[in-house]
Structures are given as C-alpha cells and as structure tokens.
GROMACS .gro file of C-alpha atoms in nm:
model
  248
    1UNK     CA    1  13.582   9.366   9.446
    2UNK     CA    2  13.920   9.519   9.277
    3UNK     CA    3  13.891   9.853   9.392
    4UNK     CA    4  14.171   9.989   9.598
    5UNK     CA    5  14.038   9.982   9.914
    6UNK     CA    6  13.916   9.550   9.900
    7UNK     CA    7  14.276   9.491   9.735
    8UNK     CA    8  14.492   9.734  10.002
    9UNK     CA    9  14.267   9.487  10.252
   10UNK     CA   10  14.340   9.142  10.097
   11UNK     CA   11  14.664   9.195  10.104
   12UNK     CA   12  14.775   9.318  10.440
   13UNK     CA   13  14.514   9.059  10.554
   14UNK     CA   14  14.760   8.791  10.372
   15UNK     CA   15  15.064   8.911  10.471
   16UNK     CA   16  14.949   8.910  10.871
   17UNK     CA   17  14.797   8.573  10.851
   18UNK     CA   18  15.119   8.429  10.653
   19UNK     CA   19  15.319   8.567  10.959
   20UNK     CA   20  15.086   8.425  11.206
   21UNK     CA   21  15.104   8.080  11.064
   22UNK     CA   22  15.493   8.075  10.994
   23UNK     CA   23  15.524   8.174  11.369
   24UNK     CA   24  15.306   7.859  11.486
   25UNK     CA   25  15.386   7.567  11.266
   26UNK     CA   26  15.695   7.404  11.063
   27UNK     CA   27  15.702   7.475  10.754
   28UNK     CA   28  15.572   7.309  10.452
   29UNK     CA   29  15.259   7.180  10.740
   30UNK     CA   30  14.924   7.122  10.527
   31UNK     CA   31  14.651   7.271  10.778
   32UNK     CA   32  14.312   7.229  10.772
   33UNK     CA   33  14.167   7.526  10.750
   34UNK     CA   34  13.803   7.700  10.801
   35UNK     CA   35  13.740   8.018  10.623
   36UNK     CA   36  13.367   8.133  10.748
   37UNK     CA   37  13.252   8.393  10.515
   38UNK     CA   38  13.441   8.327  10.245
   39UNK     CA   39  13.316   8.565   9.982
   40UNK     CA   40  13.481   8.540   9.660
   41UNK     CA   41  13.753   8.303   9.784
   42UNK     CA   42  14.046   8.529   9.798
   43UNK     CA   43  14.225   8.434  10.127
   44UNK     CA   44  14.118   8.062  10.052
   45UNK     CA   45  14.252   8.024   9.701
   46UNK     CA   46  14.583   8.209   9.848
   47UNK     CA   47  14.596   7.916  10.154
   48UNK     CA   48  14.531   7.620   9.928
   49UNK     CA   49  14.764   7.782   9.699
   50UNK     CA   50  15.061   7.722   9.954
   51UNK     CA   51  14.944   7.382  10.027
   52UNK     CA   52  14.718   7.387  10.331
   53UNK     CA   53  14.365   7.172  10.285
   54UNK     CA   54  14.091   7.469  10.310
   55UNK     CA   55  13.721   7.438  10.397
   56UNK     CA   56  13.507   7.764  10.290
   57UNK     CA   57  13.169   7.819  10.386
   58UNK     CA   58  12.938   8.103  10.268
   59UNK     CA   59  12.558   8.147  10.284
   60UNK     CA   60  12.540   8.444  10.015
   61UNK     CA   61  12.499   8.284   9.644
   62UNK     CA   62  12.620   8.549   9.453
   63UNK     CA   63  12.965   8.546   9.637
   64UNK     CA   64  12.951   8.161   9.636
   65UNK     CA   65  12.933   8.120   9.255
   66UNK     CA   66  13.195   8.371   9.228
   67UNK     CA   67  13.396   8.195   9.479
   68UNK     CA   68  13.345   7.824   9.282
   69UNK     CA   69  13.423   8.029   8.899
   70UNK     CA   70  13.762   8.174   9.058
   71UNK     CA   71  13.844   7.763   9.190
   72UNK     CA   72  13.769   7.623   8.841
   73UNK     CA   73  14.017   7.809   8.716
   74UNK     CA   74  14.317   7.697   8.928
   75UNK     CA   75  14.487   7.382   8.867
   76UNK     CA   76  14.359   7.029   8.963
   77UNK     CA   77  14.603   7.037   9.231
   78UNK     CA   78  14.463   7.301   9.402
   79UNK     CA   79  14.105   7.235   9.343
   80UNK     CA   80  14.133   6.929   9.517
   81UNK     CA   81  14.218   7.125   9.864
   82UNK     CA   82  13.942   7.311   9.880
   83UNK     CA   83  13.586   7.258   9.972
   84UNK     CA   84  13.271   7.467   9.966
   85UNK     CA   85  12.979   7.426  10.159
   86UNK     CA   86  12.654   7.658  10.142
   87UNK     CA   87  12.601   7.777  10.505
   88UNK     CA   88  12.702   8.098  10.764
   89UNK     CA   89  12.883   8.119  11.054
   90UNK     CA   90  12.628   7.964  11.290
   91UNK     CA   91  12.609   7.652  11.157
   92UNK     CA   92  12.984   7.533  11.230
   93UNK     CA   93  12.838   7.281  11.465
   94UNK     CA   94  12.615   7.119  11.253
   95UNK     CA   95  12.864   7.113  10.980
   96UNK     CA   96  13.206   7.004  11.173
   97UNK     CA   97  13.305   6.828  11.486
   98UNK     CA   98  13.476   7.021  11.741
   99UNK     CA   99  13.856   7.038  11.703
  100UNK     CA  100  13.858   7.030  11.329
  101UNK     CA  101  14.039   7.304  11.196
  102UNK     CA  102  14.404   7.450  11.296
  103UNK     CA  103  14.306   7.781  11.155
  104UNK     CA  104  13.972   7.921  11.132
  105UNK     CA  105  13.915   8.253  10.924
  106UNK     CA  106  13.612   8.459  11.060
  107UNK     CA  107  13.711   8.799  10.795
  108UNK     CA  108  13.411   9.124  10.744
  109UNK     CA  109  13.120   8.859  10.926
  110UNK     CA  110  13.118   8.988  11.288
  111UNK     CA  111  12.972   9.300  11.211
  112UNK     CA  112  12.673   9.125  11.010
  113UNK     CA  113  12.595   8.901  11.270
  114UNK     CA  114  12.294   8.968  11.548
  115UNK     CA  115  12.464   8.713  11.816
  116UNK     CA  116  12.841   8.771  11.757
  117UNK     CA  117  13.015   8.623  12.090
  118UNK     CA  118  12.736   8.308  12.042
  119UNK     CA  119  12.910   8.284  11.708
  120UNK     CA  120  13.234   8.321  11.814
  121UNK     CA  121  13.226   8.073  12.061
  122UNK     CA  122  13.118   7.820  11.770
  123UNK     CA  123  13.426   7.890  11.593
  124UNK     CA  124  13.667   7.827  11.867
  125UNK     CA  125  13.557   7.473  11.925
  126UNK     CA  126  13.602   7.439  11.532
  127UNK     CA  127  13.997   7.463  11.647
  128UNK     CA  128  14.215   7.219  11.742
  129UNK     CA  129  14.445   7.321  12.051
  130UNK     CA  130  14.640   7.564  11.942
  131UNK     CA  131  14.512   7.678  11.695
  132UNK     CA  132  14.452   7.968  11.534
  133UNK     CA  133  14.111   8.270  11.503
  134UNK     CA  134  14.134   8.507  11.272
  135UNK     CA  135  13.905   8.765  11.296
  136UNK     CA  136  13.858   9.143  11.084
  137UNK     CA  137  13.606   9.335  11.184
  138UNK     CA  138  13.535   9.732  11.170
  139UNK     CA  139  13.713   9.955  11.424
  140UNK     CA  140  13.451  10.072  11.681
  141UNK     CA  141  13.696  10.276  11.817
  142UNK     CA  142  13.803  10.478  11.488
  143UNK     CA  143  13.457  10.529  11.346
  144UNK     CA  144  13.455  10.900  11.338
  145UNK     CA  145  13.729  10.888  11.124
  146UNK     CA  146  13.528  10.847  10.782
  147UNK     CA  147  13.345  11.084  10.874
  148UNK     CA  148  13.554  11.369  10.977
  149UNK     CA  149  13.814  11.294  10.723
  150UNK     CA  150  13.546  11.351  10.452
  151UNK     CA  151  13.460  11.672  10.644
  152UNK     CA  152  13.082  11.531  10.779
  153UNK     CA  153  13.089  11.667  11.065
  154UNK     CA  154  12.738  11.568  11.199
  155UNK     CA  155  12.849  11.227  11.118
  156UNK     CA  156  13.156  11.212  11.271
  157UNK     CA  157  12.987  11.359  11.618
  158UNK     CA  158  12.746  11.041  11.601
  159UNK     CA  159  13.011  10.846  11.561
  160UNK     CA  160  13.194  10.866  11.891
  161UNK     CA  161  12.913  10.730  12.085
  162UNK     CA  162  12.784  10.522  11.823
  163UNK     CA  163  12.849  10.088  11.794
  164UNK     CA  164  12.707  10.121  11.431
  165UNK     CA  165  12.769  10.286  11.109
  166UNK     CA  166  12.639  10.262  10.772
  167UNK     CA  167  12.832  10.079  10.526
  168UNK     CA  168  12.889  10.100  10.141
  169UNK     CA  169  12.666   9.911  10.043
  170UNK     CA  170  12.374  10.114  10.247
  171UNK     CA  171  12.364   9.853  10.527
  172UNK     CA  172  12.338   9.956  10.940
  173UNK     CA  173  12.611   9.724  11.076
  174UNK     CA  174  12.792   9.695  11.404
  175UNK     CA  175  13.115   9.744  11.456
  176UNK     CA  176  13.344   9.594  11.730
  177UNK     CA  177  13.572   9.794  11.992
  178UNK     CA  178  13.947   9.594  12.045
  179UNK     CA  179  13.881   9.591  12.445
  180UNK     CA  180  13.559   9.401  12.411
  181UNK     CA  181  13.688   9.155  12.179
  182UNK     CA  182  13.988   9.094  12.347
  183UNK     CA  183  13.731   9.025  12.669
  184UNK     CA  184  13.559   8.817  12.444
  185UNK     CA  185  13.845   8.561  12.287
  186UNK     CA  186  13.963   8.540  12.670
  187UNK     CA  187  13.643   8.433  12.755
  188UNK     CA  188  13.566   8.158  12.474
  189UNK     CA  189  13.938   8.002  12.561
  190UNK     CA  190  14.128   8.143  12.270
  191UNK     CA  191  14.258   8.453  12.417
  192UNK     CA  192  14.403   8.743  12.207
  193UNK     CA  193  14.754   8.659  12.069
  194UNK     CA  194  14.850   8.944  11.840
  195UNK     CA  195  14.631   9.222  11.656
  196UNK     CA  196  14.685   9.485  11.335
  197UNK     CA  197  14.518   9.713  11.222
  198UNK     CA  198  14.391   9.745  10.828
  199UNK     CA  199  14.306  10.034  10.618
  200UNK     CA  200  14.499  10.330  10.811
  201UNK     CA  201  14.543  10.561  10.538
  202UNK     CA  202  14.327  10.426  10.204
  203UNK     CA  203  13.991  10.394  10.361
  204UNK     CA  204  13.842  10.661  10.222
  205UNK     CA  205  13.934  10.627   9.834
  206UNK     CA  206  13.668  10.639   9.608
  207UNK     CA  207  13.512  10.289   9.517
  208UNK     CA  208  13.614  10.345   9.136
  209UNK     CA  209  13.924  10.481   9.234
  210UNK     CA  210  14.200  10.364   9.050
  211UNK     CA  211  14.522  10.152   9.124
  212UNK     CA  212  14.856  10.307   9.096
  213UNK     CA  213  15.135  10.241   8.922
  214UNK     CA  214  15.332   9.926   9.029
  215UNK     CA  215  15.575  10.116   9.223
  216UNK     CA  216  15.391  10.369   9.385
  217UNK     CA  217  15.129  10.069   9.521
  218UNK     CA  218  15.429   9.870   9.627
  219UNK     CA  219  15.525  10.220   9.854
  220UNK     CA  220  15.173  10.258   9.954
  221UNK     CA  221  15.127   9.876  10.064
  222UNK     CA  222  15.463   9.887  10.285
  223UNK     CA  223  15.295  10.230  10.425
  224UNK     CA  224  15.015  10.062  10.535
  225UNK     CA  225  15.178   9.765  10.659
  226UNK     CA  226  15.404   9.951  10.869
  227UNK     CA  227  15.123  10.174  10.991
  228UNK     CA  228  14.940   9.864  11.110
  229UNK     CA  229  15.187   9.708  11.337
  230UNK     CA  230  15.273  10.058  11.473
  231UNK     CA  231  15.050  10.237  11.760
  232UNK     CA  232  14.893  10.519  11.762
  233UNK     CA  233  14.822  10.463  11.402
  234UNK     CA  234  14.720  10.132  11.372
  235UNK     CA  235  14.466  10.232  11.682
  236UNK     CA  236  14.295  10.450  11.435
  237UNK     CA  237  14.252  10.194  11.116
  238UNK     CA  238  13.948  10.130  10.957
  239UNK     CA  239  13.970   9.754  11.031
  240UNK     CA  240  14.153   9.547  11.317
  241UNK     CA  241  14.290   9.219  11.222
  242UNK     CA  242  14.285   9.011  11.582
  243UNK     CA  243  14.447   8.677  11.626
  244UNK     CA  244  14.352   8.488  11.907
  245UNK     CA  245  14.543   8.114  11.986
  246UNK     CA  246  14.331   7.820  12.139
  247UNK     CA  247  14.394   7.693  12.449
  248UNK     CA  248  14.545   7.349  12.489
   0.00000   0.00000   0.00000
C-alpha cells in the first residue's frame, strides 16, 4: 500500500478533499465525518489529524486491523476522534440515523459493489444538508488507456465498449462513466458540485516501482495535480474524484 501509484492517489485525493472542505465551512469546524471503505485508514487518520470527529467503517479484516495498528500509534488526542465499526457500505442505515455526517467518504468501493446507486442513495441520507459525497471510482471512460499505453492492443479494443476491467489484484470490477454518475448524485439529491481526475500520468508504474527522490516526487505530484483540474487530461485519468453537495 506504499507503492507509487496508492501514494500519487492518497495524496491528490487529500489535497482535493482539503479544498472541498475549506470552500464549505469556517475554519477550525470539527465535522463529523463518514469514511465508508476505509481501508487502512489513510484519509481518516489525515481528517482526525486536523481536528474533525471521523467515523470509519470497513467490512474487510485484514484492512481493518491494519487500519486500528496505524490509530494506536497516533496520540490520545487523535485516537479519541475516530471510530471503527466492522461493516460495508450497505449497512449505513442500520448503523447511523439519517443526517449524521457533514462529509461522507465513499473512496475505491463503487466499483466493488453489485447495487451501486442503491448504495449511494444510503450514503446521501448519512449527510446533513449541505453536506458533502466524496466519491473515487475508476474512469469508465479512460479504460483503454492501460491497455494501449502498455501496448495490449486486444485489451485496449475491449475496453471501449467494456463497463469492466480486471484489476490488480485479479478481480472483474465495474467501473463508472462521469455522465452516469453525475445523473446519479442529481437524482439521490446531492447533485455533482465539482470533479478531478486522479492518476493521469502514473497509472501504469510498476507495483514495486520505486519512489523518487524528494524533489522530483514533489514535481511529479504538482504534475498530476495540475493535470487533474485541467480538461482534456483530467478526462483521461485513471480515477475521477466527484464531489457532490446535499441538498438543503
């Protein structure tokens, strides 16, 4: 989980939803916060870090210890803001009453799950009015990029007409097209705010491959940050990062 590619992802990720949440509320505002799919906690540690009261919830063990090892070794004040419960994305309901959360963080689940928009809609009544979805899923749009970058042609054919792909780990998941979604958050009342995309240029590095020197990944971060707010090229990222905003 500290290969290029997760950390180039983490990052931007941060960096959006920081801007996203100095936009909407004053600052030095504790939120409550819902982070579905936590895996190893990075994005929550990083939110309770700068004060905000985070929930996580994750139904995958292995990522869930990993998630409670990295809390136990932050600082009591910081331990105390965060909670972990043992669950998925479909069981917000059971777990929290509606309006509960000013910012609820739905990051790499979407293309795992069978029912998405069923799921999605669960996660907008976790938010108060106002309040913030973030959502990263995989690009539907760019998947023949992989592909045809790595010069598998066959694959990258498929692609174009194809809603799936086969991930690292040797999983067939879905990915999710930006026009759909944004159809989607319109209809579950929190309609699409703002969107980047993630992973324009660094997608393809090698799992083991290894991090540059401090300056040259400083460069290569600002590259990819710019490339995400900017079309065409964000159009073509790996990942897209899409805020939607609640309704009052």
């Amino acid at each position: 989980m500290d290969g290029l590619r997760n950390i180039v992802r983490q990052e931007l990720v941060a960096r959006q939803l920081e801007e996203q949440i100095a936009a909407r509320y004053p600052v030095g505002q504790r939120l409550r916060v819902l982070d579905v799919g936590m895996g190893q906690g990075t994005q929550a540690l990083r939110l309770a870090r700068a004060g905000h009261a985070v929930t996580g919830i994750e139904s995958d063990a292995v990522m869930l210890d990993a998630a409670r090892e990295a809390l136990a070794g932050e600082p009591d004040g910081i331990r105390e803001r965060v909670r972990l419960v043992e669950g998925d994305g479909r069981d917000t309901g059971v777990h929290f009453l509606p309006g509960s959360f000013d910012v609820v963080l739905c990051h790499g689940v979407l293309m795992y799950a069978a029912e998405p928009d069923a799921m999605l809609a669960g996660l907008a009544r976790m938010l108060a009015p106002g309040g913030l979805l973030s959502l990263l899923v995989r690009n539907g749009d760019a998947l023949a990029m992989r592909s045809g970058l790595a010069g598998d042609w066959a694959g990258a054919r498929t692609a174009f007409t194809s809603d799936t792909y086969t991930n690292r780990l040797g999983l067939t998941v879905r990915a999710d097209r930006l026009d759909a979604l944004t159809a989607t958050l319109e209809g579950i009342n929190a309609p699409l705010h703002t969107w980047y995309g993630v992973r324009v240029f660094t997608d393809g590095a090698a799992e083991d491959a290894a991090l540059p020197a401090d300056e040259e990944m400083r460069q290569l971060l600002a590259a990819e940050d710019r490339a995400g707010r900017t079309d065409p090229y964000r159009r073509v990222a790996a990942l897209l990062h899409l805020c939607g905003v609640r309704r009052a």
